[in-house]
mmCIF file of C-alpha atoms in Angstrom:
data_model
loop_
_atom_site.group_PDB
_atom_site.id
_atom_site.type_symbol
_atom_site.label_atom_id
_atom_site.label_comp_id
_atom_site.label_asym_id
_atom_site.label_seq_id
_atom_site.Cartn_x
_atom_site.Cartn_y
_atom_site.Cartn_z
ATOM 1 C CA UNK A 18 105.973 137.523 121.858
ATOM 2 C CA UNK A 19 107.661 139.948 119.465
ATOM 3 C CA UNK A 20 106.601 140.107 116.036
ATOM 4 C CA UNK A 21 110.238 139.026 115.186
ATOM 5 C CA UNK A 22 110.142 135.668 117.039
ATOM 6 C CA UNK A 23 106.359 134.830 115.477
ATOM 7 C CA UNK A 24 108.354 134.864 111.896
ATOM 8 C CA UNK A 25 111.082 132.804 112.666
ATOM 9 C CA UNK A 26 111.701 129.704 111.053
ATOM 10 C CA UNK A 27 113.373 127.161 113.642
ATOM 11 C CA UNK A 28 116.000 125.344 111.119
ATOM 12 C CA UNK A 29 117.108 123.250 113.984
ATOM 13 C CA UNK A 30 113.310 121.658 113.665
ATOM 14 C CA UNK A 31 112.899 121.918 110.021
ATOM 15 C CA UNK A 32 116.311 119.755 109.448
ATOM 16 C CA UNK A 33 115.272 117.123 112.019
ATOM 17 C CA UNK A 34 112.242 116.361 110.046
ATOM 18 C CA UNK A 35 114.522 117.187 106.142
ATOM 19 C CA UNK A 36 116.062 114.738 103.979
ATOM 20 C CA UNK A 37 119.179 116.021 105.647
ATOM 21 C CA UNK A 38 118.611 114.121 108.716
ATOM 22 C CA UNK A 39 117.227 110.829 106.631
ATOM 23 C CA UNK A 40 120.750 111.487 105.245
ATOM 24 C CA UNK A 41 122.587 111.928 108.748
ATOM 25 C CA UNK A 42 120.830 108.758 109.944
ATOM 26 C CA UNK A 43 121.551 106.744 107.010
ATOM 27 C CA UNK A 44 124.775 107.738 107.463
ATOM 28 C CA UNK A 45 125.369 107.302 110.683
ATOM 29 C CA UNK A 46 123.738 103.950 111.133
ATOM 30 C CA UNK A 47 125.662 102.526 107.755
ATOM 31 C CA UNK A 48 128.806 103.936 110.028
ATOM 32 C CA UNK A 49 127.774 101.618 113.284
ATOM 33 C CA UNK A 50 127.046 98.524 110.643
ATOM 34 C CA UNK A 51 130.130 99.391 108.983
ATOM 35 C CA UNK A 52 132.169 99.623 112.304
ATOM 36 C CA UNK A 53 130.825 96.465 113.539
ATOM 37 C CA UNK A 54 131.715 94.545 110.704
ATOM 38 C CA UNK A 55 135.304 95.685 110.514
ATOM 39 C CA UNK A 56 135.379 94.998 114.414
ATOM 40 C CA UNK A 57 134.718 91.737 114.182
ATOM 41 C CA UNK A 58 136.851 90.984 111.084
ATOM 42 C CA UNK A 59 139.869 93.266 109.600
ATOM 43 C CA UNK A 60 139.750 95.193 112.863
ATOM 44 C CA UNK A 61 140.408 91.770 114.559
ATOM 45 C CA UNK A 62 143.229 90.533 112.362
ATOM 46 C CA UNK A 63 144.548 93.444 112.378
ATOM 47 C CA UNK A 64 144.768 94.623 115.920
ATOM 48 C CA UNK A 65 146.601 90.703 116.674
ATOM 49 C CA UNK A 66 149.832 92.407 114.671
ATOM 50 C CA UNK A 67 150.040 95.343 116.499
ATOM 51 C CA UNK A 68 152.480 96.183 118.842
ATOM 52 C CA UNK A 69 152.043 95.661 122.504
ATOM 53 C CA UNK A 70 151.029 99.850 122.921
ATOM 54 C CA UNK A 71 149.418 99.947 119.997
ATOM 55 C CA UNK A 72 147.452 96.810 120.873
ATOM 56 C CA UNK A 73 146.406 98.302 124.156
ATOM 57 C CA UNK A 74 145.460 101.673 122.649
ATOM 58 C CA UNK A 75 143.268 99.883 119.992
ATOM 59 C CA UNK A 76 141.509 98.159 122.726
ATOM 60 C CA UNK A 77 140.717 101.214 124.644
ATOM 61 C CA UNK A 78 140.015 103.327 121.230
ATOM 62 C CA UNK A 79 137.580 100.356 119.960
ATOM 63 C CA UNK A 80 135.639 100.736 123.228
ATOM 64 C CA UNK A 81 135.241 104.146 123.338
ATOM 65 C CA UNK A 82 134.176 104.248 119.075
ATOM 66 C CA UNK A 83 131.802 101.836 119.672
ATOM 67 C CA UNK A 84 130.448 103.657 123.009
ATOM 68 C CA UNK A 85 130.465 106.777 120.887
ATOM 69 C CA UNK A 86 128.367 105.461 117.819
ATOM 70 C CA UNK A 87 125.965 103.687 120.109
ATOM 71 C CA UNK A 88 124.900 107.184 121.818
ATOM 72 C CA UNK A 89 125.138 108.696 118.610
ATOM 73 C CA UNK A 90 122.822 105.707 117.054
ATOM 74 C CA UNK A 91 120.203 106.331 120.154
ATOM 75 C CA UNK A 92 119.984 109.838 119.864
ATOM 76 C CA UNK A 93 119.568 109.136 116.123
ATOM 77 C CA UNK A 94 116.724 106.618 116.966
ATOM 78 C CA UNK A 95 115.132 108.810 119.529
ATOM 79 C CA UNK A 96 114.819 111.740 116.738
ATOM 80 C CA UNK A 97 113.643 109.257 114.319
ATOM 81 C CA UNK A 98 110.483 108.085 116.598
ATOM 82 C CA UNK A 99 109.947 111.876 117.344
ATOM 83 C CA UNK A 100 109.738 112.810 113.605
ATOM 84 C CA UNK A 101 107.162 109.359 113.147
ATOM 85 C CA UNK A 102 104.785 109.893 116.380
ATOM 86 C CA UNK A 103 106.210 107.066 117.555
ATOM 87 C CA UNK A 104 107.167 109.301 120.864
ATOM 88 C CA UNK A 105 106.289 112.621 121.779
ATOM 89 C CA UNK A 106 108.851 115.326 122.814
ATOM 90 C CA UNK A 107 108.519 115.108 126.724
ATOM 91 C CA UNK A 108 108.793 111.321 126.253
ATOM 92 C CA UNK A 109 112.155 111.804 123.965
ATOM 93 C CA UNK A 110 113.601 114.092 126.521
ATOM 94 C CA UNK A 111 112.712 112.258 129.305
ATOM 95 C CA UNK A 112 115.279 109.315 127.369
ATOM 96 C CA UNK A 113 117.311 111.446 126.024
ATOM 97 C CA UNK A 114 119.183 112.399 129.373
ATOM 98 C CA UNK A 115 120.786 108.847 129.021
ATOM 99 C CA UNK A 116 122.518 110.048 125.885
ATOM 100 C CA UNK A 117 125.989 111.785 126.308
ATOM 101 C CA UNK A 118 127.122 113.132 123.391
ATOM 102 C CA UNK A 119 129.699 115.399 124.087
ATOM 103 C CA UNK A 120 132.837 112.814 125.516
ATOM 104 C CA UNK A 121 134.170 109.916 124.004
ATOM 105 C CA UNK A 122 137.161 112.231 122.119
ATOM 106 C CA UNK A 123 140.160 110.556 121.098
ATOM 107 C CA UNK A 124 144.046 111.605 121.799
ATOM 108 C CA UNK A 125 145.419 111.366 118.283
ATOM 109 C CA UNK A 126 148.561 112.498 120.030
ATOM 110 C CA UNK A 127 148.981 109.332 122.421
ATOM 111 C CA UNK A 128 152.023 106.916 121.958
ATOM 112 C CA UNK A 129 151.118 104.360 119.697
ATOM 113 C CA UNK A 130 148.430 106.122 117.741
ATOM 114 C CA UNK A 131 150.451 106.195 114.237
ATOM 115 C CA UNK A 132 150.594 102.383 114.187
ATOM 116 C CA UNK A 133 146.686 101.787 114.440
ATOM 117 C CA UNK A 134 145.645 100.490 111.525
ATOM 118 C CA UNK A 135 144.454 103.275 108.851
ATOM 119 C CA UNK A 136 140.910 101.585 108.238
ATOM 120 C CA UNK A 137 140.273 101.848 112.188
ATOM 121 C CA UNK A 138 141.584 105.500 112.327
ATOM 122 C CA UNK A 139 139.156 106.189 109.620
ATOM 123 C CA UNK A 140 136.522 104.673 111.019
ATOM 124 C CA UNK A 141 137.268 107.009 114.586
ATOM 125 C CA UNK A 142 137.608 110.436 112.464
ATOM 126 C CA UNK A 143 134.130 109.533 110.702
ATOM 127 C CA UNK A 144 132.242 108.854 113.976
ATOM 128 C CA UNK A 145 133.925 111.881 115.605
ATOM 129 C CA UNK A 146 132.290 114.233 112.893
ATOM 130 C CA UNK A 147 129.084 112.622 113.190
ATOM 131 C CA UNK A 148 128.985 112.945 116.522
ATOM 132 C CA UNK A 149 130.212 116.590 115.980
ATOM 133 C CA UNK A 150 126.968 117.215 113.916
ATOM 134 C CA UNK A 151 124.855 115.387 116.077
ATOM 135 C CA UNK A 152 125.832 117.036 119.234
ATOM 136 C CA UNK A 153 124.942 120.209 117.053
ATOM 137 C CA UNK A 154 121.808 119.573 116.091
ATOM 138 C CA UNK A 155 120.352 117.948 119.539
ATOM 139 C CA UNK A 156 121.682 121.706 121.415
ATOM 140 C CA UNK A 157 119.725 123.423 118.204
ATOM 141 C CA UNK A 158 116.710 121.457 118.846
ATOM 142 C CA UNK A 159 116.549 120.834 122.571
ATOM 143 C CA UNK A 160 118.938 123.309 124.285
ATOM 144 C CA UNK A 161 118.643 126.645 122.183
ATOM 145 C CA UNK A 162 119.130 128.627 125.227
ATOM 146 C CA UNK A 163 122.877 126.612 125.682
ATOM 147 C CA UNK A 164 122.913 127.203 121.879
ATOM 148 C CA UNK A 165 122.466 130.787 121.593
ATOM 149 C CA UNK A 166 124.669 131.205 124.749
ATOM 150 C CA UNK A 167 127.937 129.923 122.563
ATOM 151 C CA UNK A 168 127.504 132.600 119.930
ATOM 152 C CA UNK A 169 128.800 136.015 120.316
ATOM 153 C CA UNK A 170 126.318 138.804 121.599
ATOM 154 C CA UNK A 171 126.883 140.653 118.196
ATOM 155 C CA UNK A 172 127.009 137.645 115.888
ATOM 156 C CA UNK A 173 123.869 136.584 114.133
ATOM 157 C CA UNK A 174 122.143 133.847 113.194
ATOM 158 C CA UNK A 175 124.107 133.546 109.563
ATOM 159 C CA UNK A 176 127.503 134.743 110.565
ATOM 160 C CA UNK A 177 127.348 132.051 113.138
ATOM 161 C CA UNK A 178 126.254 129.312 110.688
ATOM 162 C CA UNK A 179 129.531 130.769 108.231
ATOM 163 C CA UNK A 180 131.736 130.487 111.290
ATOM 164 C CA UNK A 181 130.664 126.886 112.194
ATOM 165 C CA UNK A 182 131.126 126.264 108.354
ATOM 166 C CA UNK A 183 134.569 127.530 108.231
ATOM 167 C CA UNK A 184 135.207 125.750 111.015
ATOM 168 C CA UNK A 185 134.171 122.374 110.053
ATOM 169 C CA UNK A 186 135.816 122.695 106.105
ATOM 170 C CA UNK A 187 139.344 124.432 107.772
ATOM 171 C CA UNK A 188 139.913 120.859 109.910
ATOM 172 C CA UNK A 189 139.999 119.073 106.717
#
């Protein structure tokens, strides 16, 4: 091992056990209790009004936000019980091949998206970016070969974390 490697901090690890990712679970589980809730009440009303494309594009959008927030919430879980002992890594990788967290994207372009409801759009964008950040983290912490293989040869470490900044802020 190089004497480089010996004195490098793994950030990847150090925010999976940080108040950031108490924060990025709070979050995200308030966003699956939140989507529930409007689901099964404003969503509801609210999807009856739509028109007939719209209706049908809610239905397949609610499916896939809810499929999306419940890999999200296991991966979420599955760190959690890592950074408690509850599970060791092999165990957590052994579970976490049944968590996809790089699909469930949304067309904001299809016919019919402008009339969903704002709330529900919202609610899509939100999970999206979580998901983004998740998806992040989990190739930091359990794929850094795939990681490091997405930055440039001649970026480093920092210049990638500006990029991925700029990135994030620029869609907003």
């Amino acid at each position: 091992m190089s004497e480089t490697s010996l004195n490098t901090v793994n950030l990847a690890d150090h925010m999976a056990n940080s108040a950031q990712f108490k924060a990025l679970y709070a979050e995200g589980m308030g966003l699956v209790e939140e989507t529930a809730n409007y689901l099964d009440g404003p969503g509801r009303a609210a999807s009856k009004g739509l028109p007939r494309l719209a209706g049908v594009l809610y239905a397949a959008e609610s499916m896939r936000l809810t499929t999306r927030l419940m890999q999200m919430a296991s991966w979420l879980l599955l760190q959690r019980a890592v950074n408690n002992g509850e599970m060791n890594r092999d165990q957590v990788l052994a579970e976490k091949n049944k968590v996809r967290l790089d699909s469930f994207n949304c067309d904001r372009t299809a016919q019919g998206w402008s009339d969903l409801p704002d709330a529900f759009k919202d609610l899509v964008e939100r999970s999206l970016r979580i998901q983004n950040r998740v998806a992040l983290l989990d190739r930091e912490i359990y794929r850094p070969a795939e990681a490091a293989a997405l930055k440039p040869d001649n970026e480093n470490s920092v210049q990638a974390q500006q990029h991925l900044l700029q990135t994030v802020f620029s869609k907003r």
